[in-house]
Tab-separated table of C-alpha atoms in Angstrom:
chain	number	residue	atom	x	y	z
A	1	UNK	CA	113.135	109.609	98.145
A	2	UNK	CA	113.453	105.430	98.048
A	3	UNK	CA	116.768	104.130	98.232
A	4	UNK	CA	117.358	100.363	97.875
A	5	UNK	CA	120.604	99.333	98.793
A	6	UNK	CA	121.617	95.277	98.789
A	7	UNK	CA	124.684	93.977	99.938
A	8	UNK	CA	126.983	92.416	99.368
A	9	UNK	CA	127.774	93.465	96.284
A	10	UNK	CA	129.499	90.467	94.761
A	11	UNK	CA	129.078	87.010	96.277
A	12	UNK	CA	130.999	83.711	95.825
A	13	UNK	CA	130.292	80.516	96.796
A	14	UNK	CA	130.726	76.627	96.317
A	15	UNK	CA	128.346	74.689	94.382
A	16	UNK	CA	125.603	73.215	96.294
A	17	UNK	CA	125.799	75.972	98.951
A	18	UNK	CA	122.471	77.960	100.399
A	19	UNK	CA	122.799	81.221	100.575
A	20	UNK	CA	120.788	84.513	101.169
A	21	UNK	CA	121.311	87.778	99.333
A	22	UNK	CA	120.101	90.996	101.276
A	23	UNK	CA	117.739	94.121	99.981
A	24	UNK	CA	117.219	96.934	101.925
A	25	UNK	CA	115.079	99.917	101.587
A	26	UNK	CA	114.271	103.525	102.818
A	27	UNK	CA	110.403	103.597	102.873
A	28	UNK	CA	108.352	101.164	103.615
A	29	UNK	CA	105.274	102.688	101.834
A	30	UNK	CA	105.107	99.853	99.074
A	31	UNK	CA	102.996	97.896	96.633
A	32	UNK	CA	105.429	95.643	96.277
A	33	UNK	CA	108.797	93.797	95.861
A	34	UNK	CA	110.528	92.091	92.590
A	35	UNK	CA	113.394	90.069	92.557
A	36	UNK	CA	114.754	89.607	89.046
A	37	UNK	CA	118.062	87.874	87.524
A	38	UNK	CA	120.068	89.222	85.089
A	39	UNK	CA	122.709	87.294	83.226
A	40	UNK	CA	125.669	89.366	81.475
A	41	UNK	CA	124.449	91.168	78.070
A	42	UNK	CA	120.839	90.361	78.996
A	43	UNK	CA	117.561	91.666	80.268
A	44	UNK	CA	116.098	90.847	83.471
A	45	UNK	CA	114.336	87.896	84.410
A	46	UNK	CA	111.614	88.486	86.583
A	47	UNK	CA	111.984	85.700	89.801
A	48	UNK	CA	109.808	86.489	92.438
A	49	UNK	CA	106.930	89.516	93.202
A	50	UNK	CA	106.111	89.536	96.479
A	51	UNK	CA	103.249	92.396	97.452
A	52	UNK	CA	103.055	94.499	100.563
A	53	UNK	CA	100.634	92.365	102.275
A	54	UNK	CA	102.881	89.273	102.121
A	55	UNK	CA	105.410	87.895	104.008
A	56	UNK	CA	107.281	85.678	101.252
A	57	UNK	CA	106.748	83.615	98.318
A	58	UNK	CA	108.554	80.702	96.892
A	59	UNK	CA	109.391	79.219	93.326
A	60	UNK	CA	111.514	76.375	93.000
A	61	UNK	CA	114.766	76.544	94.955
A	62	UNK	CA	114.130	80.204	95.737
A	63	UNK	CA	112.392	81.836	98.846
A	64	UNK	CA	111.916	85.830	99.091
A	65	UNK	CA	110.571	87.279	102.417
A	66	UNK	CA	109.668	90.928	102.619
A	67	UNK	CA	109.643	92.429	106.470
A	68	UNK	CA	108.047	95.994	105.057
A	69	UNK	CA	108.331	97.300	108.577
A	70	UNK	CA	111.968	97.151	108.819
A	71	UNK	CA	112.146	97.846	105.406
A	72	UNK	CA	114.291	94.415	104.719
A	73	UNK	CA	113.722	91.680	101.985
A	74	UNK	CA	115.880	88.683	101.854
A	75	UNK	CA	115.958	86.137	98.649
A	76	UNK	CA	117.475	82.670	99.768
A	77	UNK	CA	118.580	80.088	97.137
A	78	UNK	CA	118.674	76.382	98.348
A	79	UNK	CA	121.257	74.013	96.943
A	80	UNK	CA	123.532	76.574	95.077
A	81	UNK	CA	124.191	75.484	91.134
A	82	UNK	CA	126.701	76.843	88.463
A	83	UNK	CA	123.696	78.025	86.821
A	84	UNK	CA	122.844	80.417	89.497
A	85	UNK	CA	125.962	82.544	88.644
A	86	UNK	CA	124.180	85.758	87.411
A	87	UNK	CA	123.684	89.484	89.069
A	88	UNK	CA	120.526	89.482	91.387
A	89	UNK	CA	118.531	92.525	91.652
A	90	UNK	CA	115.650	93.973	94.077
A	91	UNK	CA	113.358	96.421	93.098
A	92	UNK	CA	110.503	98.401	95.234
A	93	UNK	CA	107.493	99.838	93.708
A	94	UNK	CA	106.381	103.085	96.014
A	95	UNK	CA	102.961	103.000	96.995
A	96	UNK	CA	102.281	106.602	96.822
A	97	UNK	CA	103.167	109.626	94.209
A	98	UNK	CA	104.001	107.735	90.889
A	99	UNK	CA	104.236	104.522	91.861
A	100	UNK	CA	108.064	104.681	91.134
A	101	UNK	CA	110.065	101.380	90.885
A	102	UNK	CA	113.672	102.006	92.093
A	103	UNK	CA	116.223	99.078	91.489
A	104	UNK	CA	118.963	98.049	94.003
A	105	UNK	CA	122.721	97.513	92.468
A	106	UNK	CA	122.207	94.115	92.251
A	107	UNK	CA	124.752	91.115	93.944
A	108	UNK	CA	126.970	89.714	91.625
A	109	UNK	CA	126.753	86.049	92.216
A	110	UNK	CA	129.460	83.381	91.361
A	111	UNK	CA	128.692	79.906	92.091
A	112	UNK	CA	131.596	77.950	91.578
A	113	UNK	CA	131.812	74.285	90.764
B	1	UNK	CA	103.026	84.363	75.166
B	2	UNK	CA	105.867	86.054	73.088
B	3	UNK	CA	108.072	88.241	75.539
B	4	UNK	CA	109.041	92.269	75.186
B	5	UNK	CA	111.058	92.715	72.050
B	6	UNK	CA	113.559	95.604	71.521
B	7	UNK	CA	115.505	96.601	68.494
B	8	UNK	CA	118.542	97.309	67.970
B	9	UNK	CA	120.111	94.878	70.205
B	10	UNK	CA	123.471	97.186	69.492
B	11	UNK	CA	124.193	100.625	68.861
B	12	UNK	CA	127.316	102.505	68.512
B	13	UNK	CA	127.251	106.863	67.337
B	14	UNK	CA	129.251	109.717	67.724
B	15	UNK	CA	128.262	112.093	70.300
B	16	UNK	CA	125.692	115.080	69.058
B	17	UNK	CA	124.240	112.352	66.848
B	18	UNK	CA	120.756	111.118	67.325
B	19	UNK	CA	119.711	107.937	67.962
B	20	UNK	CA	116.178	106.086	68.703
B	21	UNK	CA	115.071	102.706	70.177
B	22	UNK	CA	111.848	100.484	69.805
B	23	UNK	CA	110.063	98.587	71.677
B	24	UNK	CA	106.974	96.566	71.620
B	25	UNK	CA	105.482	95.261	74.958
B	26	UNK	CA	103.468	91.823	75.710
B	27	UNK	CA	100.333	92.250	73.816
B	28	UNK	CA	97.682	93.229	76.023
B	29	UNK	CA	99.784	94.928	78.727
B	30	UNK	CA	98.920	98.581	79.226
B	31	UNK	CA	102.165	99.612	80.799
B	32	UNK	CA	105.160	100.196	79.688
B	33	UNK	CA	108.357	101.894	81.051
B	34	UNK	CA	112.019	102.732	79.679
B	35	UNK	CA	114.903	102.063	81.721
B	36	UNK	CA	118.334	103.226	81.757
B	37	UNK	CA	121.429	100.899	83.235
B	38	UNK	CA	124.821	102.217	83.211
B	39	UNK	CA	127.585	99.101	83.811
B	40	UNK	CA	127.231	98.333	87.061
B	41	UNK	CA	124.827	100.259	88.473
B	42	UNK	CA	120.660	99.153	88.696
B	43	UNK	CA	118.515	100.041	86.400
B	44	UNK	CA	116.971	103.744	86.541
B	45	UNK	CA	113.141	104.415	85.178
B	46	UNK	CA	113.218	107.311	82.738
B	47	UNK	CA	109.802	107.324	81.829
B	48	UNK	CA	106.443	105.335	82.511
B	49	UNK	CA	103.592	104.719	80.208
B	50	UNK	CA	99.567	103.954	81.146
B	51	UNK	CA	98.082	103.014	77.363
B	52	UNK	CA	99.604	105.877	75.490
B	53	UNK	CA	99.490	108.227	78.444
B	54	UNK	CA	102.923	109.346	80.289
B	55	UNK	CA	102.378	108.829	84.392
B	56	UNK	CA	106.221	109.343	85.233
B	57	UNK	CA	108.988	111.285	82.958
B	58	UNK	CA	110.324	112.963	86.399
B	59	UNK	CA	113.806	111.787	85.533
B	60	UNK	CA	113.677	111.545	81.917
B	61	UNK	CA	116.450	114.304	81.111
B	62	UNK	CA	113.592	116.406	78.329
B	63	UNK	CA	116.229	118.644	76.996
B	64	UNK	CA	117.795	115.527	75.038
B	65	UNK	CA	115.794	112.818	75.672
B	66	UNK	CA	112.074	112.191	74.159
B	67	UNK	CA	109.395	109.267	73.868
B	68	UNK	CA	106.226	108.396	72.879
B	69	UNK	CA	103.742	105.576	72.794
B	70	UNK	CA	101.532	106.174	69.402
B	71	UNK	CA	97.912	103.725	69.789
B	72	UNK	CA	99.180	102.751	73.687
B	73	UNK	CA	101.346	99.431	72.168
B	74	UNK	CA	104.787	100.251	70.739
B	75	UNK	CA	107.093	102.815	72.178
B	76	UNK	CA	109.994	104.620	70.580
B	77	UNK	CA	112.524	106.445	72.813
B	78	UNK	CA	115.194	108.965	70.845
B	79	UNK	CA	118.127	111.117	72.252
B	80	UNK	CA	119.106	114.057	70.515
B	81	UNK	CA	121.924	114.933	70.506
B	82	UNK	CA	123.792	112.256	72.417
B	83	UNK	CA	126.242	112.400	75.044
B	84	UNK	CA	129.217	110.020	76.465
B	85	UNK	CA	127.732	109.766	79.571
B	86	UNK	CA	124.441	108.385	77.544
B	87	UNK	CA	126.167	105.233	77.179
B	88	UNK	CA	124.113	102.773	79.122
B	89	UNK	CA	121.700	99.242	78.422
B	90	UNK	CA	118.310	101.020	77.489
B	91	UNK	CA	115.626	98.758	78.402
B	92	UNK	CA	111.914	98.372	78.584
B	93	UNK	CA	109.624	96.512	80.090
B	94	UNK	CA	105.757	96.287	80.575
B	95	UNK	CA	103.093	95.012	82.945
B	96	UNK	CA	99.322	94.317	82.734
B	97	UNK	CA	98.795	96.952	85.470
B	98	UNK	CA	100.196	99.534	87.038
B	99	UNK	CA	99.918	98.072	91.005
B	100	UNK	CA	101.220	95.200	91.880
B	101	UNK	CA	101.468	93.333	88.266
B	102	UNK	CA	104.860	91.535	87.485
B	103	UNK	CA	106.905	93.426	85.220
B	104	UNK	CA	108.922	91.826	82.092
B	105	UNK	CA	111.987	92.753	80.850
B	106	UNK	CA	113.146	92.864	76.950
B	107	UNK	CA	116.887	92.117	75.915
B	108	UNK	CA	117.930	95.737	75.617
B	109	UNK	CA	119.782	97.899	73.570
B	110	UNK	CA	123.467	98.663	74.284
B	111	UNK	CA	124.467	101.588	73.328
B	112	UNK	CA	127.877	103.444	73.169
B	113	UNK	CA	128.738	106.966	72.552
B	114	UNK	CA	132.070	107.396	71.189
């Protein structure tokens, strides 16, 4: 059974800070890796797909890396902003069975002015 | 491209009441899954739809819980009856594809079981 774990679970930092929030996961038999955003009393906002054959992708002031061997995925943000304050969440999507997507807890992020 | 809406934003019903949820997906995208998130923990897939076919309802609790995807574009998820520990953000979202296609999110509905 996947597990995705991501720590730490609540993160605060300065404005204008980089900084890297950590997913973790059980089997590395994937398609692929989302990161999404989700601000309080919203969906999610998808941020970054990376598949199984890559090794990251970028948008903006974000970078996610996927090392599907070690079963790791990292998503860095570059020049911290208020704006960034939101819960950040990883999810897997197996590669065999159902193709089931399993979410991590999410990092609660606080960027603070 | 309009996103994935979902009615009612809000919901509030006694428990043993019933309650259902729509949701209608990015036009064009063939699948289409239901989510459950209870505060603070990550979402959790209840059920997954190809067109108007189920591929994944392994943790969809069938004794209460029900949906269906009529014509393989809207969805409608119901409880019957509901419980406390049903209160959670329902949400849905769909994807062109099943493999590696981006998934969208809707808005959600909240819903609390008093």
């Amino acid at each position: 059974k996947q597990e995705v774990t991501q720590i730490p679970a609540a993160l605060s930092v300065p404005e204008g800070e980089n900084l890297v929030l950590n997913c973790s996961f059980t089997d590395s038999a994937i398609y692929n890796l989302q990161w999404f955003r989700q601000d309080p009393g919203k969906g999610l906002t998808s941020l970054l797909l990376i598949q199984s054959s890559q090794r990251e992708q970028t948008s903006g002031r974000l970078n996610a890396s996927l090392d599907k061997s070690s079963g790791r995925s990292t998503l860095y943000i570059a020049a911290s902003q208020p704006g960034d304050s939101a819960t950040y969440l990883c999810a897997v999507k197996d590669s065999g069975g159902y193709q089931k997507v399993t979410f991590g807890t999410g990092t609660k992020l606080q960027v603070i002015p | 491209e309009a996103g994935v809406a979902q009615s009612p934003r809000y919901k509030i019903i006694e428990k043993r009441q019933s309650v259902a949820f729509w949701c209608n997906p990015i036009s064009g995208h063939a699948t289409l899954y239901w989510y459950q998130q209870i505060l603070g923990q990550g979402p959790k897939l209840l059920i997954q739809f190809q067109n108007n076919g189920v591929v994944d309802d392994s943790q969809l609790p069938k004794d209460r819980f029900s949906a269906e995807r009529l014509k393989g574009v809207d969805s409608t998820l119901k409880i019957q009856p509901a419980k406390l520990e049903d209160s959670a953000v329902y949400l849905c979202a769909s994807s062109q594809g099943q493999v590696n296609t981006e998934a969208f999110f809707g808005q959600g509905t909240r819903l609390t079981v008093v």
